[in-house]
One Martini backbone bead per residue (centre of mass of N, CA, C, O) as a GRO file, in nm:
protein
  300
    1MET     BB    1   0.951   1.475  -1.234
    2SER     BB    2   0.696   1.430  -1.047
    3LEU     BB    3   0.398   1.253  -1.040
    4PHE     BB    4   0.373   1.265  -0.714
    5GLU     BB    5   0.233   1.491  -0.457
    6CYS     BB    6   0.269   1.506  -0.087
    7LYS     BB    7   0.157   1.760   0.152
    8ASN     BB    8   0.031   1.775   0.457
    9LEU     BB    9  -0.151   1.532   0.518
   10SER     BB   10  -0.486   1.567   0.658
   11LYS     BB   11  -0.726   1.375   0.873
   12GLU     BB   12  -1.037   1.420   1.054
   13PHE     BB   13  -1.186   1.248   1.316
   14GLU     BB   14  -1.350   1.106   1.556
   15GLY     BB   15  -1.068   0.999   1.741
   16PHE     BB   16  -0.902   1.085   1.464
   17LYS     BB   17  -0.565   1.166   1.317
   18LEU     BB   18  -0.418   1.237   1.026
   19GLU     BB   19  -0.062   1.343   1.012
   20ASN     BB   20   0.158   1.469   0.807
   21ILE     BB   21   0.191   1.364   0.500
   22ASN     BB   22   0.505   1.282   0.310
   23ILE     BB   23   0.523   1.244  -0.050
   24THR     BB   24   0.693   1.098  -0.341
   25LEU     BB   25   0.661   1.019  -0.700
   26ASP     BB   26   0.799   0.863  -0.951
   27PRO     BB   27   0.813   0.747  -1.243
   28GLY     BB   28   0.782   0.392  -1.188
   29GLU     BB   29   0.685   0.378  -0.897
   30ILE     BB   30   0.662   0.182  -0.586
   31LEU     BB   31   0.446   0.213  -0.304
   32GLY     BB   32   0.458   0.096   0.023
   33VAL     BB   33   0.203   0.040   0.276
   34ILE     BB   34   0.244   0.035   0.630
   35GLY     BB   35   0.073  -0.107   0.916
   36VAL     BB   36  -0.135  -0.114   1.151
   37ASN     BB   37  -0.434  -0.128   1.248
   38GLY     BB   38  -0.548   0.214   1.258
   39CYS     BB   39  -0.315   0.417   1.124
   40GLY     BB   40  -0.434   0.527   0.813
   41LYS     BB   41  -0.422   0.399   0.527
   42THR     BB   42  -0.711   0.437   0.409
   43THR     BB   43  -0.732   0.737   0.463
   44MET     BB   44  -0.501   0.817   0.276
   45LEU     BB   45  -0.606   0.693   0.010
   46ARG     BB   46  -0.882   0.844   0.003
   47SER     BB   47  -0.753   1.123  -0.004
   48ILE     BB   48  -0.591   1.089  -0.266
   49MET     BB   49  -0.860   1.022  -0.440
   50GLY     BB   50  -1.097   1.235  -0.324
   51SER     BB   51  -1.312   1.121  -0.092
   52TYR     BB   52  -1.202   1.348   0.099
   53ARG     BB   53  -1.212   1.599   0.317
   54LEU     BB   54  -0.976   1.803   0.431
   55THR     BB   55  -0.743   1.890   0.674
   56GLY     BB   56  -0.588   2.171   0.621
   57LYS     BB   57  -0.589   2.270   0.308
   58GLU     BB   58  -0.392   2.520   0.300
   59SER     BB   59  -0.129   2.301   0.351
   60THR     BB   60  -0.217   2.116   0.119
   61VAL     BB   61  -0.063   1.882  -0.122
   62LEU     BB   62  -0.213   1.750  -0.432
   63LYS     BB   63  -0.035   1.591  -0.705
   64ILE     BB   64  -0.078   1.516  -1.063
   65LYS     BB   65   0.103   1.635  -1.291
   66ASP     BB   66   0.023   1.933  -1.169
   67ILE     BB   67  -0.252   1.840  -1.059
   68ASP     BB   68  -0.475   1.986  -0.848
   69GLN     BB   69  -0.712   1.883  -0.637
   70GLU     BB   70  -0.837   2.158  -0.543
   71ALA     BB   71  -0.850   2.300  -0.833
   72ASP     BB   72  -0.904   1.994  -1.002
   73ILE     BB   73  -1.077   1.721  -0.934
   74LYS     BB   74  -1.157   1.601  -1.209
   75ALA     BB   75  -0.872   1.581  -1.337
   76TYR     BB   76  -0.743   1.425  -1.107
   77LYS     BB   77  -0.927   1.165  -1.113
   78LYS     BB   78  -0.844   1.080  -1.409
   79GLU     BB   79  -0.543   0.995  -1.290
   80THR     BB   80  -0.703   0.765  -1.142
   81ALA     BB   81  -0.676   0.441  -0.986
   82TRP     BB   82  -0.859   0.158  -0.823
   83ILE     BB   83  -0.828  -0.071  -0.533
   84MET     BB   84  -1.051  -0.214  -0.303
   85GLN     BB   85  -1.171  -0.394  -0.053
   86ASP     BB   86  -1.444  -0.251  -0.114
   87GLN     BB   87  -1.652  -0.265  -0.349
   88PRO     BB   88  -1.795   0.023  -0.539
   89PHE     BB   89  -2.014  -0.128  -0.675
   90GLY     BB   90  -2.297  -0.248  -0.762
   91LYS     BB   91  -2.431  -0.544  -0.649
   92SER     BB   92  -2.643  -0.587  -0.910
   93MET     BB   93  -2.414  -0.572  -1.097
   94THR     BB   94  -2.245  -0.632  -1.369
   95PRO     BB   95  -1.945  -0.613  -1.516
   96GLY     BB   96  -2.060  -0.507  -1.784
   97MET     BB   97  -2.217  -0.265  -1.665
   98ILE     BB   98  -1.975  -0.122  -1.542
   99GLY     BB   99  -1.837  -0.050  -1.808
  100GLU     BB  100  -2.075   0.115  -1.928
  101LEU     BB  101  -2.115   0.320  -1.692
  102TYR     BB  102  -1.823   0.396  -1.566
  103GLY     BB  103  -1.657   0.432  -1.832
  104ALA     BB  104  -1.792   0.713  -1.915
  105TYR     BB  105  -1.608   0.883  -1.698
  106TYR     BB  106  -1.363   0.787  -1.889
  107GLU     BB  107  -1.132   0.890  -2.083
  108GLY     BB  108  -1.050   0.618  -2.287
  109PHE     BB  109  -1.218   0.386  -2.233
  110ASP     BB  110  -1.161   0.023  -2.274
  111ASN     BB  111  -1.397  -0.212  -2.325
  112GLU     BB  112  -1.246  -0.436  -2.473
  113LYS     BB  113  -1.027  -0.474  -2.264
  114TYR     BB  114  -1.210  -0.532  -2.027
  115GLU     BB  115  -1.343  -0.793  -2.147
  116ARG     BB  116  -1.078  -0.942  -2.190
  117LEU     BB  117  -0.995  -0.950  -1.891
  118LEU     BB  118  -1.241  -1.100  -1.784
  119LYS     BB  119  -1.184  -1.356  -1.942
  120GLU     BB  120  -0.897  -1.403  -1.831
  121TYR     BB  121  -1.031  -1.400  -1.522
  122GLU     BB  122  -1.302  -1.560  -1.524
  123ILE     BB  123  -1.547  -1.346  -1.580
  124PRO     BB  124  -1.864  -1.273  -1.579
  125PHE     BB  125  -2.019  -1.014  -1.831
  126ALA     BB  126  -2.309  -0.957  -1.853
  127THR     BB  127  -2.544  -0.709  -2.004
  128ASP     BB  128  -2.793  -0.867  -1.978
  129PRO     BB  129  -3.038  -0.868  -1.743
  130LYS     BB  130  -3.126  -1.175  -1.790
  131ASN     BB  131  -2.799  -1.264  -1.719
  132LYS     BB  132  -2.718  -1.160  -1.412
  133VAL     BB  133  -2.744  -1.362  -1.174
  134ASN     BB  134  -2.446  -1.511  -1.206
  135ALA     BB  135  -2.285  -1.201  -1.233
  136GLU     BB  136  -2.328  -1.048  -1.001
  137MET     BB  137  -2.139  -0.913  -0.756
  138GLN     BB  138  -2.276  -1.063  -0.504
  139LYS     BB  139  -2.194  -1.356  -0.643
  140LEU     BB  140  -1.909  -1.295  -0.599
  141SER     BB  141  -1.614  -1.324  -0.501
  142LYS     BB  142  -1.364  -1.147  -0.365
  143GLY     BB  143  -1.160  -1.218  -0.585
  144GLN     BB  144  -1.343  -1.144  -0.827
  145GLN     BB  145  -1.392  -0.847  -0.749
  146LEU     BB  146  -1.092  -0.768  -0.774
  147ARG     BB  147  -1.069  -0.839  -1.076
  148VAL     BB  148  -1.266  -0.631  -1.175
  149GLN     BB  149  -1.110  -0.385  -1.072
  150LEU     BB  150  -0.854  -0.441  -1.233
  151ALA     BB  151  -0.977  -0.432  -1.514
  152PHE     BB  152  -1.079  -0.143  -1.491
  153ALA     BB  153  -0.808   0.003  -1.418
  154LEU     BB  154  -0.662  -0.106  -1.695
  155SER     BB  155  -0.890   0.053  -1.902
  156HIS     BB  156  -0.756   0.326  -1.809
  157GLU     BB  157  -0.556   0.626  -1.834
  158ALA     BB  158  -0.363   0.628  -1.578
  159SER     BB  159  -0.108   0.737  -1.340
  160LEU     BB  160  -0.248   0.655  -1.058
  161TYR     BB  161  -0.230   0.371  -0.843
  162VAL     BB  162  -0.472   0.270  -0.592
  163LEU     BB  163  -0.405   0.019  -0.332
  164ASP     BB  164  -0.620  -0.176  -0.106
  165GLU     BB  165  -0.563  -0.475  -0.033
  166PRO     BB  166  -0.562  -0.659  -0.322
  167THR     BB  167  -0.441  -0.975  -0.234
  168GLY     BB  168  -0.588  -1.125   0.007
  169ASN     BB  169  -0.817  -1.281  -0.206
  170LEU     BB  170  -0.590  -1.417  -0.362
  171ASP     BB  171  -0.440  -1.635  -0.526
  172VAL     BB  172  -0.119  -1.712  -0.574
  173ASP     BB  173  -0.108  -1.703  -0.884
  174PHE     BB  174  -0.259  -1.429  -0.920
  175ARG     BB  175  -0.072  -1.264  -0.745
  176ASP     BB  176   0.174  -1.292  -0.928
  177GLU     BB  177   0.030  -1.164  -1.174
  178PHE     BB  178  -0.026  -0.894  -1.047
  179TYR     BB  179   0.268  -0.804  -0.995
  180LYS     BB  180   0.353  -0.824  -1.288
  181THR     BB  181   0.155  -0.613  -1.399
  182MET     BB  182   0.258  -0.372  -1.233
  183ARG     BB  183   0.549  -0.376  -1.338
  184GLU     BB  184   0.480  -0.340  -1.637
  185MET     BB  185   0.323  -0.071  -1.611
  186VAL     BB  186   0.583   0.101  -1.488
  187SER     BB  187   0.811   0.057  -1.712
  188ASP     BB  188   0.732   0.330  -1.885
  189GLU     BB  189   0.726   0.582  -1.689
  190LYS     BB  190   0.387   0.675  -1.654
  191HIS     BB  191   0.361   0.526  -1.377
  192SER     BB  192   0.212   0.476  -1.048
  193VAL     BB  193   0.223   0.310  -0.715
  194ILE     BB  194  -0.011   0.254  -0.442
  195ILE     BB  195   0.038   0.006  -0.174
  196ALA     BB  196  -0.157  -0.163   0.057
  197SER     BB  197  -0.018  -0.410   0.296
  198HIS     BB  198   0.012  -0.709   0.505
  199ILE     BB  199   0.217  -0.837   0.292
  200VAL     BB  200   0.531  -0.766   0.352
  201GLU     BB  201   0.712  -0.973   0.195
  202GLU     BB  202   0.609  -0.875  -0.086
  203LEU     BB  203   0.693  -0.576  -0.074
  204GLU     BB  204   1.002  -0.624  -0.047
  205SER     BB  205   1.008  -0.726  -0.370
  206PHE     BB  206   0.817  -0.482  -0.506
  207ALA     BB  207   0.902  -0.227  -0.378
  208ASP     BB  208   1.084   0.078  -0.368
  209ARG     BB  209   0.907   0.198  -0.135
  210ILE     BB  210   0.833   0.311   0.210
  211LEU     BB  211   0.537   0.354   0.412
  212TRP     BB  212   0.522   0.413   0.767
  213LEU     BB  213   0.264   0.369   0.986
  214TYR     BB  214   0.129   0.499   1.304
  215ARG     BB  215  -0.006   0.468   1.629
  216ASP     BB  216  -0.077   0.772   1.841
  217GLY     BB  217  -0.337   0.725   1.972
  218GLU     BB  218  -0.524   0.962   1.783
  219TYR     BB  219  -0.279   0.916   1.584
  220GLY     BB  220  -0.152   0.933   1.250
  221ARG     BB  221   0.182   0.845   1.153
  222GLN     BB  222   0.510   0.896   1.034
  223ARG     BB  223   0.788   0.683   1.053
  224PHE     BB  224   0.856   0.601   0.739
  225TYR     BB  225   1.053   0.716   0.439
  226GLY     BB  226   1.175   0.486   0.193
  227SER     BB  227   1.389   0.257   0.144
  228ILE     BB  228   1.437  -0.066   0.226
  229ASP     BB  229   1.744  -0.058   0.250
  230GLU     BB  230   1.755   0.175   0.449
  231LEU     BB  231   1.604   0.026   0.675
  232ARG     BB  232   1.779  -0.235   0.694
  233ASP     BB  233   2.057  -0.089   0.748
  234ARG     BB  234   1.977   0.014   1.043
  235PHE     BB  235   1.936  -0.295   1.120
  236ARG     BB  236   1.983  -0.556   1.379
  237VAL     BB  237   1.999  -0.894   1.463
  238ALA     BB  238   2.044  -1.025   1.788
  239GLU     BB  239   2.191  -1.345   1.889
  240GLY     BB  240   2.173  -1.489   2.225
  241ASP     BB  241   2.275  -1.462   2.519
  242GLU     BB  242   2.250  -1.246   2.781
  243LYS     BB  243   2.552  -1.178   2.796
  244ILE     BB  244   2.580  -1.081   2.507
  245LEU     BB  245   2.336  -0.876   2.489
  246ALA     BB  246   2.435  -0.688   2.733
  247GLN     BB  247   2.658  -0.531   2.556
  248ILE     BB  248   2.412  -0.381   2.455
  249PRO     BB  249   2.277  -0.093   2.467
  250GLU     BB  250   1.960   0.013   2.544
  251SER     BB  251   1.955   0.267   2.350
  252ALA     BB  252   1.978   0.051   2.086
  253VAL     BB  253   1.717  -0.095   2.172
  254THR     BB  254   1.403  -0.158   2.002
  255GLY     BB  255   1.378  -0.478   2.064
  256LYS     BB  256   1.225  -0.785   2.205
  257ARG     BB  257   1.285  -1.162   2.208
  258PHE     BB  258   1.217  -1.394   2.471
  259GLY     BB  259   1.292  -1.715   2.494
  260THR     BB  260   1.396  -2.004   2.618
  261ASN     BB  261   1.605  -2.066   2.346
  262ASN     BB  262   1.546  -1.761   2.233
  263LYS     BB  263   1.737  -1.457   2.176
  264LYS     BB  264   1.625  -1.124   2.076
  265ILE     BB  265   1.742  -0.821   1.913
  266LEU     BB  266   1.702  -0.482   1.813
  267VAL     BB  267   1.939  -0.282   1.634
  268ASP     BB  268   2.043   0.054   1.625
  269THR     BB  269   2.305   0.174   1.424
  270THR     BB  270   2.270   0.490   1.487
  271LYS     BB  271   2.338   0.425   1.816
  272TYR     BB  272   2.528   0.164   1.733
  273GLU     BB  273   2.841   0.024   1.689
  274ILE     BB  274   2.924  -0.278   1.597
  275PRO     BB  275   3.144  -0.483   1.702
  276GLU     BB  276   3.339  -0.736   1.597
  277GLU     BB  277   3.272  -0.943   1.841
  278LEU     BB  278   2.939  -0.919   1.757
  279LYS     BB  279   2.883  -0.984   1.449
  280GLU     BB  280   2.827  -1.299   1.470
  281TYR     BB  281   2.534  -1.222   1.622
  282CYS     BB  282   2.459  -1.074   1.352
  283ARG     BB  283   2.185  -0.953   1.137
  284MET     BB  284   1.975  -0.905   0.909
  285ALA     BB  285   1.663  -0.760   0.869
  286ASP     BB  286   1.348  -0.793   0.805
  287LEU     BB  287   1.058  -0.625   0.772
  288ARG     BB  288   0.886  -0.791   0.970
  289GLU     BB  289   1.081  -0.775   1.211
  290ILE     BB  290   1.090  -0.472   1.243
  291MET     BB  291   0.789  -0.438   1.294
  292TYR     BB  292   0.762  -0.618   1.538
  293PHE     BB  293   0.960  -0.482   1.734
  294ILE     BB  294   0.851  -0.187   1.717
  295GLU     BB  295   0.547  -0.226   1.769
  296LYS     BB  296   0.581  -0.376   2.038
  297GLU     BB  297   0.748  -0.119   2.166
  298LYS     BB  298   0.668   0.158   2.048
  299GLY     BB  299   0.858   0.288   1.865
  300VAL     BB  300   1.041   0.527   1.639
   0.00000   0.00000   0.00000
């Protein structure tokens, strides 16, 4: 049984509409969400968390372990934990106060674990108002604020962890520790993670599946949903001079990058089977290359 189900998710603002997003996550899965700025990644995540009223609710299904968001938003939200780009807690609160105040909203919130993680992450967490000056959230760096969110998220028993660009302000060592923590967390197959990130190369080795959103005028739409291997198997980068590359039909070329001394094209192998004589000029593409070629050409 799926841990999370999303059908026909749509959300409309003035000048933009995220349209018909469909995904499912099994227990233990990590889904990476990619796409250029403005394609709707944050809109999708906030909709999944229950922060937005949805467009076309009659056709939308959002469920965590069969708990329907529309039918029981309170129970649904208890199954979620989140880490957002902009920290959601009061700027003048200390991390210790956050645990005391916000932890009360989550059944089973483990404040001892929360404070232990804050110490481990080297975050001051004074609960006494007299000691808050050096520890209040607005005094912490962006990286420290993200660590506070991570500590809080890991201290209550959620099923679905929703993460919006969580590692951008983390140093490399802690970023590695963060990914290790997420992998350990889903290893018991009781949790799943949805993570949006612009650090595509890290998602390539971290995520089980990818959701790729794109901007089409005023619409945010789903370009691809599936395994990274499935996406990479579809494309090849061909490198060579123009005479060699001209042998590949334009209908199969998804993107081009022609420099003075280096010419590359991205070939869609579902539209063209590369013959033996051209295979020596072709190689697998990584996820960042696929995104670059297709977004540059605005292909489908």
